[in-house]
CSV table of C-alpha atoms and ligand atoms in Angstrom, one decimal:
chain,number,residue,atom,x,y,z
A,1,MET,CA,79.0,146.8,10.2
A,2,ASN,CA,78.1,143.6,8.8
A,3,ILE,CA,78.8,144.0,5.1
A,4,LEU,CA,77.7,141.8,2.1
A,5,ILE,CA,80.4,142.4,-0.4
A,6,THR,CA,79.2,140.9,-3.8
A,7,GLY,CA,81.6,139.9,-6.6
A,8,GLY,CA,84.5,140.1,-4.1
A,9,ALA,CA,86.6,137.3,-5.9
A,10,GLY,CA,86.9,139.6,-9.0
A,11,PHE,CA,89.4,142.1,-9.6
A,12,ILE,CA,88.1,145.2,-7.8
A,13,GLY,CA,86.2,143.5,-5.2
A,14,SER,CA,89.2,141.5,-4.0
A,15,HIS,CA,91.1,144.8,-3.2
A,16,ILE,CA,87.9,145.8,-1.3
A,17,VAL,CA,87.7,142.5,0.7
A,18,ARG,CA,91.1,142.8,1.6
A,19,ARG,CA,91.1,146.5,2.7
A,20,LEU,CA,87.8,145.9,4.8
A,21,VAL,CA,88.8,142.6,6.3
A,22,THR,CA,92.3,144.1,7.5
A,23,HIS,CA,91.5,147.5,8.4
A,24,TYR,CA,88.2,146.8,10.2
A,25,PRO,CA,88.5,143.6,12.3
A,26,ALA,CA,85.4,144.6,14.1
A,27,TYR,CA,83.4,144.2,11.0
A,28,GLN,CA,81.9,141.2,9.9
A,29,ILE,CA,82.8,140.7,5.7
A,30,ILE,CA,80.7,138.4,3.7
A,31,ASN,CA,81.9,137.8,0.3
A,32,LEU,CA,78.8,136.5,-2.1
A,33,ASP,CA,80.4,135.5,-5.5
A,34,LEU,CA,79.3,133.0,-8.3
A,35,LEU,CA,82.8,132.2,-9.4
A,36,THR,CA,82.0,132.9,-13.0
A,37,TYR,CA,85.4,132.9,-15.2
A,38,ALA,CA,86.1,136.2,-13.5
A,39,GLY,CA,85.9,135.3,-10.2
A,40,ASN,CA,89.3,133.8,-8.7
A,41,LEU,CA,89.6,133.0,-4.8
A,42,GLU,CA,93.4,133.1,-5.4
A,43,ASN,CA,93.0,136.7,-5.3
A,44,LEU,CA,92.1,136.5,-1.7
A,45,LYS,CA,94.2,133.7,-0.3
A,46,ASP,CA,96.0,135.9,2.2
A,47,VAL,CA,92.9,136.9,4.0
A,48,ASP,CA,90.5,133.9,3.6
A,49,GLN,CA,91.2,132.6,7.0
A,50,SER,CA,90.5,135.9,8.7
A,51,PRO,CA,87.9,135.4,11.7
A,52,ASN,CA,85.7,138.3,10.3
A,53,TYR,CA,85.6,137.0,6.6
A,54,THR,CA,83.1,134.5,5.3
A,55,PHE,CA,82.9,133.5,1.6
A,56,VAL,CA,79.5,132.0,0.2
A,57,LYS,CA,79.4,131.0,-3.3
A,58,GLY,CA,76.2,131.8,-5.0
A,59,ASP,CA,74.3,134.1,-7.4
A,60,ILE,CA,73.0,137.7,-6.6
A,61,GLY,CA,69.7,136.4,-8.5
A,62,ASP,CA,69.0,133.7,-5.9
A,63,GLU,CA,66.6,135.4,-3.5
A,64,SER,CA,66.5,132.4,-1.1
A,65,LEU,CA,70.2,132.6,-0.6
A,66,LEU,CA,70.3,136.2,-0.3
A,67,ASP,CA,67.4,136.0,2.5
A,68,GLU,CA,69.5,133.4,4.4
A,69,ILE,CA,72.7,135.6,4.1
A,70,PHE,CA,70.8,138.6,5.5
A,71,THR,CA,69.3,136.9,8.4
A,72,LYS,CA,72.0,134.8,9.3
A,73,HIS,CA,74.5,137.8,9.2
A,74,ASN,CA,72.1,140.5,10.1
A,75,ILE,CA,73.7,142.4,7.3
A,76,THR,CA,73.6,146.2,7.6
A,77,HIS,CA,75.7,147.3,4.6
A,78,VAL,CA,75.9,146.0,0.9
A,79,VAL,CA,78.8,146.7,-1.2
A,80,HIS,CA,77.4,145.7,-4.5
A,81,LEU,CA,80.2,144.8,-7.3
A,82,ALA,CA,79.1,141.5,-8.6
A,83,ALA,CA,78.5,142.1,-12.5
A,84,GLU,CA,79.6,141.1,-16.1
A,85,SER,CA,82.4,143.6,-16.6
A,86,HIS,CA,83.7,143.4,-19.9
A,87,VAL,CA,82.6,145.4,-22.9
A,88,ASP,CA,83.6,142.9,-25.6
A,89,ARG,CA,81.9,140.1,-24.1
A,90,SER,CA,78.7,142.4,-23.8
A,91,ILE,CA,78.8,142.8,-27.5
A,92,LYS,CA,79.0,139.1,-28.1
A,93,ASP,CA,76.3,138.0,-25.5
A,94,PRO,CA,74.4,140.9,-23.9
A,95,LEU,CA,71.7,138.7,-22.2
A,96,VAL,CA,74.0,137.6,-19.5
A,97,PHE,CA,74.8,141.2,-18.8
A,98,ILE,CA,71.0,142.2,-18.3
A,99,LYS,CA,70.6,138.9,-16.3
A,100,THR,CA,73.4,139.9,-13.8
A,101,ASN,CA,73.8,143.4,-13.8
A,102,VAL,CA,70.0,144.4,-14.1
A,103,LEU,CA,68.1,141.6,-12.8
A,104,GLY,CA,70.7,140.7,-10.2
A,105,THR,CA,70.8,144.1,-8.9
A,106,ALA,CA,67.3,144.4,-8.7
A,107,ASN,CA,67.0,141.1,-6.8
A,108,LEU,CA,69.3,142.4,-4.2
A,109,LEU,CA,67.7,145.7,-3.9
A,110,GLN,CA,64.2,144.0,-3.3
A,111,VAL,CA,65.8,141.6,-0.5
A,112,ALA,CA,67.6,144.4,1.1
A,113,LYS,CA,64.3,146.4,1.3
A,114,LYS,CA,62.5,143.3,2.6
A,115,HIS,CA,65.1,142.9,5.6
A,116,TRP,CA,65.6,146.7,6.1
A,117,GLN,CA,62.4,148.6,5.5
A,118,GLU,CA,61.3,148.3,9.1
A,119,ASN,CA,64.3,150.4,10.0
A,120,TYR,CA,66.5,152.0,7.6
A,121,GLU,CA,68.8,153.5,10.4
A,122,GLY,CA,72.4,152.4,10.1
A,123,LYS,CA,71.8,150.7,6.8
A,124,LEU,CA,73.4,151.4,3.3
A,125,PHE,CA,73.2,150.0,-0.2
A,126,TYR,CA,76.1,151.1,-2.0
A,127,GLN,CA,76.3,150.3,-5.8
A,128,VAL,CA,79.7,150.3,-7.5
A,129,SER,CA,79.2,151.6,-11.0
A,130,THR,CA,81.2,152.8,-13.7
A,131,ASP,CA,81.7,156.1,-15.7
A,132,GLU,CA,80.9,154.4,-19.0
A,133,VAL,CA,77.0,155.0,-18.1
A,134,TYR,CA,77.9,158.7,-19.1
A,135,GLY,CA,78.6,157.6,-22.8
A,136,SER,CA,81.4,159.1,-24.8
A,137,LEU,CA,83.3,162.4,-24.8
A,138,ASN,CA,84.4,164.3,-27.7
A,139,MET,CA,88.5,165.1,-27.8
A,140,GLY,CA,89.0,168.1,-25.8
A,141,PHE,CA,88.5,169.0,-22.1
A,142,ASP,CA,84.9,168.1,-21.3
A,143,LEU,CA,84.8,165.6,-18.0
A,144,PHE,CA,81.9,163.6,-16.9
A,145,THR,CA,80.7,165.4,-13.7
A,146,GLU,CA,78.0,163.8,-11.3
A,147,LYS,CA,75.3,165.8,-13.2
A,148,THR,CA,76.1,164.6,-16.7
A,149,ALA,CA,73.1,162.9,-18.1
A,150,TYR,CA,73.3,159.2,-18.7
A,151,ASP,CA,74.0,158.1,-22.4
A,152,PRO,CA,75.3,154.5,-22.3
A,153,ARG,CA,76.2,153.1,-25.6
A,154,SER,CA,77.4,149.4,-25.1
A,155,PRO,CA,75.3,146.7,-24.0
A,156,TYR,CA,77.6,146.4,-20.8
A,157,SER,CA,77.1,150.3,-20.0
A,158,ALA,CA,73.4,150.1,-20.8
A,159,SER,CA,73.1,147.3,-18.1
A,160,LYS,CA,75.0,149.3,-15.4
A,161,ALA,CA,73.1,152.3,-16.1
A,162,SER,CA,69.8,150.5,-15.9
A,163,ALA,CA,71.0,149.1,-12.3
A,164,ASP,CA,71.9,152.3,-11.3
A,165,HIS,CA,68.6,153.8,-12.3
A,166,PHE,CA,67.0,150.9,-10.0
A,167,VAL,CA,69.3,152.0,-7.0
A,168,ARG,CA,68.2,155.6,-7.3
A,169,ALA,CA,64.5,154.3,-7.7
A,170,PHE,CA,64.7,152.6,-4.6
A,171,TYR,CA,66.0,155.5,-3.0
A,172,HIS,CA,63.3,157.7,-4.2
A,173,THR,CA,60.4,155.4,-3.7
A,174,TYR,CA,61.1,153.6,-0.5
A,175,HIS,CA,63.5,155.9,1.0
A,176,MET,CA,66.2,153.1,1.1
A,177,PRO,CA,69.7,154.5,1.9
A,178,VAL,CA,71.8,154.3,-1.2
A,179,VAL,CA,75.1,155.7,-2.7
A,180,ILE,CA,76.5,155.1,-6.0
A,181,SER,CA,79.9,155.7,-7.1
A,182,ASN,CA,81.0,156.0,-11.0
A,183,CYS,CA,84.7,155.3,-11.3
A,184,SER,CA,87.0,155.3,-14.5
A,185,ASN,CA,89.1,152.4,-15.9
A,186,ASN,CA,90.9,150.5,-12.9
A,187,TYR,CA,94.3,148.6,-13.4
A,188,GLY,CA,96.5,146.8,-11.1
A,189,PRO,CA,97.2,143.5,-9.3
A,190,ASN,CA,94.4,140.7,-10.0
A,191,HIS,CA,93.1,142.1,-13.2
A,192,PHE,CA,91.8,139.4,-15.4
A,193,PRO,CA,93.9,139.3,-18.7
A,194,GLU,CA,91.0,140.0,-21.1
A,195,LYS,CA,91.0,143.9,-20.5
A,196,LEU,CA,93.7,146.0,-22.1
A,197,ILE,CA,96.5,146.3,-19.5
A,198,PRO,CA,96.8,142.7,-18.1
A,199,LEU,CA,96.2,141.2,-21.7
A,200,PHE,CA,99.0,143.3,-23.1
A,201,ILE,CA,101.2,142.7,-20.2
A,202,HIS,CA,100.8,138.8,-20.6
A,203,ASN,CA,101.0,139.0,-24.3
A,204,ILE,CA,104.4,141.0,-24.1
A,205,ILE,CA,105.7,138.3,-21.6
A,206,GLN,CA,104.7,135.6,-24.2
A,207,LYS,CA,105.9,137.7,-27.2
A,208,LYS,CA,102.3,137.3,-28.5
A,209,SER,CA,100.7,140.2,-30.9
A,210,LEU,CA,99.2,143.2,-29.1
A,211,PRO,CA,95.7,143.9,-30.8
A,212,VAL,CA,95.2,147.5,-30.9
A,213,TYR,CA,91.6,148.3,-31.9
A,214,GLY,CA,91.0,150.8,-34.8
A,215,LYS,CA,93.8,153.4,-34.4
A,216,GLY,CA,94.7,153.3,-31.0
A,217,GLU,CA,93.3,157.0,-30.8
A,218,ASN,CA,90.6,156.0,-27.9
A,219,ILE,CA,91.1,157.6,-24.6
A,220,ARG,CA,90.5,156.3,-21.0
A,221,ASP,CA,91.2,157.7,-17.7
A,222,TRP,CA,93.0,155.4,-15.6
A,223,LEU,CA,92.9,154.7,-11.9
A,224,TYR,CA,95.1,152.3,-9.6
A,225,VAL,CA,92.7,149.8,-8.2
A,226,GLU,CA,93.9,150.6,-4.7
A,227,ASP,CA,93.2,154.2,-5.0
A,228,HIS,CA,89.5,153.0,-6.2
A,229,ALA,CA,89.3,150.7,-2.8
A,230,ARG,CA,90.4,153.8,-0.7
A,231,ALA,CA,87.8,155.7,-2.4
A,232,ILE,CA,84.9,153.0,-1.8
A,233,ASP,CA,86.0,153.1,1.8
A,234,CYS,CA,85.9,156.7,2.1
A,235,ILE,CA,82.2,156.6,0.5
A,236,LEU,CA,81.0,153.7,2.8
A,237,HIS,CA,81.9,155.6,5.9
A,238,LYS,CA,81.3,159.3,4.7
A,239,GLY,CA,79.0,159.1,1.8
A,240,GLN,CA,75.7,160.7,2.0
A,241,PRO,CA,72.5,158.7,1.3
A,242,GLY,CA,71.2,159.5,-2.3
A,243,GLU,CA,74.5,161.0,-3.5
A,244,THR,CA,76.5,160.1,-6.4
A,245,TYR,CA,80.3,160.3,-6.5
A,246,ASN,CA,82.8,160.2,-9.6
A,247,ILE,CA,85.9,158.5,-8.9
A,248,GLY,CA,88.8,159.2,-11.3
A,249,GLY,CA,92.9,159.7,-11.5
A,250,HIS,CA,93.0,162.5,-13.9
A,251,ASN,CA,95.1,160.2,-15.9
A,252,GLU,CA,93.9,160.4,-19.6
A,253,TRP,CA,95.9,158.3,-22.0
A,254,THR,CA,95.4,157.4,-25.6
A,255,ASN,CA,95.4,153.6,-26.0
A,256,ILE,CA,98.4,153.7,-28.3
A,257,ASP,CA,100.6,155.9,-26.0
A,258,LEU,CA,99.7,153.6,-23.2
A,259,ILE,CA,100.7,150.6,-25.0
A,260,LYS,CA,104.0,152.1,-26.1
A,261,LEU,CA,104.8,152.9,-22.5
A,262,LEU,CA,103.9,149.5,-21.5
A,263,CYS,CA,106.2,147.9,-24.1
A,264,ASP,CA,109.1,150.1,-23.0
A,265,ILE,CA,108.9,149.6,-19.4
A,266,MET,CA,108.2,145.8,-20.1
A,267,ASP,CA,111.5,145.8,-22.2
A,268,ARG,CA,113.5,147.3,-19.5
A,269,LYS,CA,112.3,145.2,-16.9
A,270,LEU,CA,112.7,141.8,-19.0
A,271,GLY,CA,116.1,143.0,-20.2
A,272,ARG,CA,115.0,143.4,-23.9
A,273,SER,CA,116.4,145.4,-26.4
A,274,ALA,CA,114.5,148.8,-26.8
A,275,GLY,CA,111.8,148.6,-29.2
A,276,GLU,CA,111.6,145.3,-29.1
A,277,SER,CA,108.0,144.7,-27.7
A,278,ARG,CA,106.6,147.6,-29.8
A,279,GLU,CA,107.2,145.4,-32.7
A,280,LEU,CA,104.3,143.2,-31.3
A,281,ILE,CA,101.7,146.0,-31.8
A,282,THR,CA,99.1,145.2,-34.4
A,283,TYR,CA,96.2,147.2,-35.6
A,284,VAL,CA,92.9,145.2,-35.9
A,285,THR,CA,89.3,146.0,-36.6
A,286,ASP,CA,87.6,148.3,-34.3
A,287,ARG,CA,85.4,147.5,-31.4
A,288,ALA,CA,81.7,147.8,-32.5
A,289,GLY,CA,80.4,151.3,-31.2
A,290,HIS,CA,83.9,151.9,-29.7
A,291,ASP,CA,83.4,154.7,-27.1
A,292,LEU,CA,86.0,157.6,-28.1
A,293,ARG,CA,86.9,159.0,-24.6
A,294,TYR,CA,86.0,158.7,-20.8
A,295,ALA,CA,87.4,161.5,-18.5
A,296,ILE,CA,86.2,161.8,-14.9
A,297,ASP,CA,86.1,165.1,-12.6
A,298,ALA,CA,86.6,163.8,-9.3
A,299,THR,CA,86.3,167.3,-7.7
A,300,LYS,CA,83.3,166.2,-5.4
A,301,MET,CA,85.5,163.4,-3.8
A,302,GLU,CA,88.3,165.7,-3.2
A,303,VAL,CA,86.2,168.6,-1.7
A,304,GLU,CA,83.6,166.6,0.0
A,305,LEU,CA,85.3,163.4,1.0
A,306,ASP,CA,88.7,164.5,1.1
A,307,TRP,CA,89.8,161.9,-1.1
A,308,LEU,CA,92.7,162.0,-3.8
A,309,PRO,CA,94.5,159.4,-5.7
A,310,VAL,CA,98.0,158.4,-4.4
A,311,GLU,CA,99.3,156.8,-7.3
A,312,THR,CA,100.4,158.5,-10.6
A,313,PHE,CA,100.0,156.5,-13.7
A,314,GLU,CA,103.8,156.1,-13.8
A,315,THR,CA,103.9,154.9,-10.2
A,316,GLY,CA,100.9,152.8,-10.5
A,317,ILE,CA,101.7,151.0,-13.8
A,318,GLU,CA,105.6,150.3,-12.5
A,319,LYS,CA,103.6,148.8,-9.6
A,320,THR,CA,101.3,146.6,-11.7
A,321,ILE,CA,104.0,145.4,-13.8
A,322,ASP,CA,106.0,144.3,-11.1
A,323,TRP,CA,103.1,142.4,-9.6
A,324,TYR,CA,102.3,140.5,-13.0
A,325,LEU,CA,106.3,139.5,-13.4
A,326,ASN,CA,106.4,138.5,-9.5
A,327,ASN,CA,103.2,136.5,-9.6
A,328,LYS,CA,103.8,134.4,-12.9
A,329,GLU,CA,101.8,131.7,-11.1
A,330,TRP,CA,98.7,133.6,-10.8
A,331,LEU,CA,98.9,134.4,-14.7
A,332,ASP,CA,99.6,130.8,-15.4
A,333,HIS,CA,96.7,129.6,-13.3
A,334,VAL,CA,94.5,131.9,-15.0
A,335,THR,CA,95.4,131.5,-18.4
A,336,SER,CA,95.4,127.4,-18.0
A,337,GLY,CA,92.0,127.6,-16.1
A,338,SER,CA,93.3,125.7,-13.1
A,339,TYR,CA,92.4,128.8,-10.9
A,340,GLN,CA,88.8,127.5,-10.8
A,341,GLU,CA,90.0,124.6,-8.8
A,342,TYR,CA,91.0,126.5,-5.7
A,343,TYR,CA,87.6,126.6,-4.6
A,344,SER,CA,87.0,122.9,-4.4
A,345,LYS,CA,90.4,122.8,-2.8
A,346,MET,CA,89.6,125.4,-0.3
A,347,TYR,CA,85.8,124.8,0.6
A,348,HIS,CA,85.2,120.9,0.2
B,401,NAD,P1,85.3,141.5,-12.4
B,401,NAD,O1,84.6,140.9,-13.7
B,401,NAD,O2,86.7,141.3,-12.3
B,401,NAD,O3,84.5,140.8,-11.3
B,401,NAD,C1,83.2,140.5,-11.2
B,401,NAD,C2,82.9,139.6,-10.0
B,401,NAD,O4,81.5,139.2,-10.0
B,401,NAD,C3,83.5,138.2,-10.2
B,401,NAD,O5,84.2,137.7,-9.0
B,401,NAD,C4,82.3,137.2,-10.7
B,401,NAD,O6,82.6,135.7,-10.3
B,401,NAD,C5,81.4,137.8,-10.0
B,401,NAD,N1,79.9,137.7,-10.4
B,401,NAD,C6,79.5,137.7,-11.9
B,401,NAD,N2,78.1,137.3,-11.8
B,401,NAD,C7,77.7,137.2,-10.4
B,401,NAD,C8,76.5,136.9,-9.9
B,401,NAD,N3,75.4,136.5,-10.8
B,401,NAD,N4,76.4,136.5,-8.6
B,401,NAD,C9,77.4,136.8,-7.9
B,401,NAD,N5,78.6,137.0,-8.3
B,401,NAD,C10,78.7,137.2,-9.6
B,401,NAD,O7,84.9,142.8,-12.4
B,401,NAD,P2,85.6,144.2,-12.0
B,401,NAD,O8,86.6,144.8,-12.9
B,401,NAD,O9,86.2,143.7,-10.4
B,401,NAD,O10,84.4,145.2,-11.5
B,401,NAD,C11,83.6,145.1,-10.2
B,401,NAD,C12,82.5,146.2,-10.2
B,401,NAD,O11,83.1,147.6,-10.6
B,401,NAD,C13,81.7,145.9,-11.6
B,401,NAD,O12,80.4,146.3,-11.1
B,401,NAD,C14,82.0,146.9,-12.7
B,401,NAD,O13,81.0,147.2,-13.2
B,401,NAD,C15,82.5,148.1,-11.6
B,401,NAD,N6,83.5,148.9,-12.4
B,401,NAD,C16,84.7,148.2,-12.9
B,401,NAD,C17,85.7,149.3,-13.4
B,401,NAD,C18,87.0,148.5,-13.8
B,401,NAD,O14,87.8,149.4,-14.7
B,401,NAD,N7,87.1,147.3,-13.8
B,401,NAD,C19,85.3,150.5,-13.4
B,401,NAD,C20,84.5,150.9,-12.9
B,401,NAD,C21,83.6,150.2,-12.3
B,402,TYD,P1,89.2,147.6,-21.9
B,402,TYD,O1,90.2,147.2,-20.9
B,402,TYD,O2,88.2,146.4,-22.3
B,402,TYD,O3,88.3,148.5,-21.0
B,402,TYD,P2,86.9,149.5,-21.4
B,402,TYD,O4,86.4,148.9,-22.8
B,402,TYD,O5,86.0,149.2,-20.4
B,402,TYD,O6,87.6,150.8,-21.4
B,402,TYD,O7,89.6,148.4,-23.0
B,402,TYD,C1,90.3,149.6,-22.6
B,402,TYD,C2,90.6,150.2,-24.1
B,402,TYD,O8,91.4,149.5,-24.8
B,402,TYD,C3,89.5,150.3,-25.0
B,402,TYD,O9,89.4,151.6,-25.6
B,402,TYD,C4,89.4,149.1,-25.9
B,402,TYD,C5,91.0,149.1,-26.1
B,402,TYD,N1,91.3,147.6,-26.1
B,402,TYD,C6,92.1,147.3,-27.4
B,402,TYD,O10,92.6,148.2,-28.0
B,402,TYD,N2,92.6,146.1,-27.6
B,402,TYD,C7,92.2,145.1,-26.7
B,402,TYD,O11,92.4,143.8,-27.0
B,402,TYD,C8,91.4,145.4,-25.6
B,402,TYD,C9,91.0,144.4,-24.6
B,402,TYD,C10,90.9,146.8,-25.5
């Protein structure tokens, strides 16, 4: 396989790049990333000298660059992760979400079609998507399945839903082999500290306040990022064209329960007195249109592809906290902005 991974310098992308580069030395892995604020090549410094890895800085919206990459590397597979990914940013500035997530995906599909349409044999366009396209669940036992109708409610989820629709349209209209996976909230190493878990780990270390939106009653279904990377590997190799796969860890937590757990583990690890970090919790104005609950039914992944998450939330969160405590440099570079110098040091 000659795999174009988009967004490979981001949180989830970096785990996919590492996994594919190290597990499949015979594959060529080309990582195309624009290095927006969310892209960080320090995430990949352990693999960036591998002979089967190439990094290209660029935009998924740049048709001629994509043409060049497809031709030069004879791309057979696309694993598409590049996106604007933060809901709060999408509320403030929806247009960049439309540009990257919708138009960027459409551009990538067009270029893949142009290069592959003579012979789709051995080709695959894999769209990495989110459970947020399904909308919001009420409290209770309902779960999102692959048959749940799309009902996106934030500009972020609307842009991802739109992109998913284009991917399916290319399957039905042009017979392009595609797969889509819709995953629940990820957490783990390399997570940019604007999202709940890394932001709160950072703030607890710094003894800064922990801004809980609304009453903290919203529920998210958390999956350790390496379990997601394994699921993507599994779908890339065994997924059926035209199919959708829901990925999740059956790990539903209200935000406030999760935050209290985080505070308690961090107090223990930092040698602080019990309850100290809980004092940092501050209830703030709720997010506009805040989805109440997400929860995934991942039965299809288990039954058809033999995938199950390895980490429970308790084991995954311990690993995650340990990683942030042992990689303070990574956090310092991200919070100071110096992580963005890594590209010029490495590639110029
Ligand atoms: P992220 O924000 O950490 O990384 C996104 C990456 O895309 C960055 O490296 C950024 O530089 C790159 N990028 C942005 N615009 C680009 C462009 N125009 N051209 C090329 N590269 C560009 O995101 P993430 O959390 O790793 O999410 C990756 C994908 O997985 C996204 O498509 C997201 O919708 C999906 N997803 C995320 C989660 C989650 O919990 N984080 C859950 C399910 C699905
Ligand atoms: P987030 O990590 O932004 O992921 P998503 O919105 O894609 O689920 O947020 C996770 C949950 O945490 C969500 O319900 C919003 C909430 N939240 C806070 O309460 N405070 C914060 O500072 C952030 C970033 C999120």
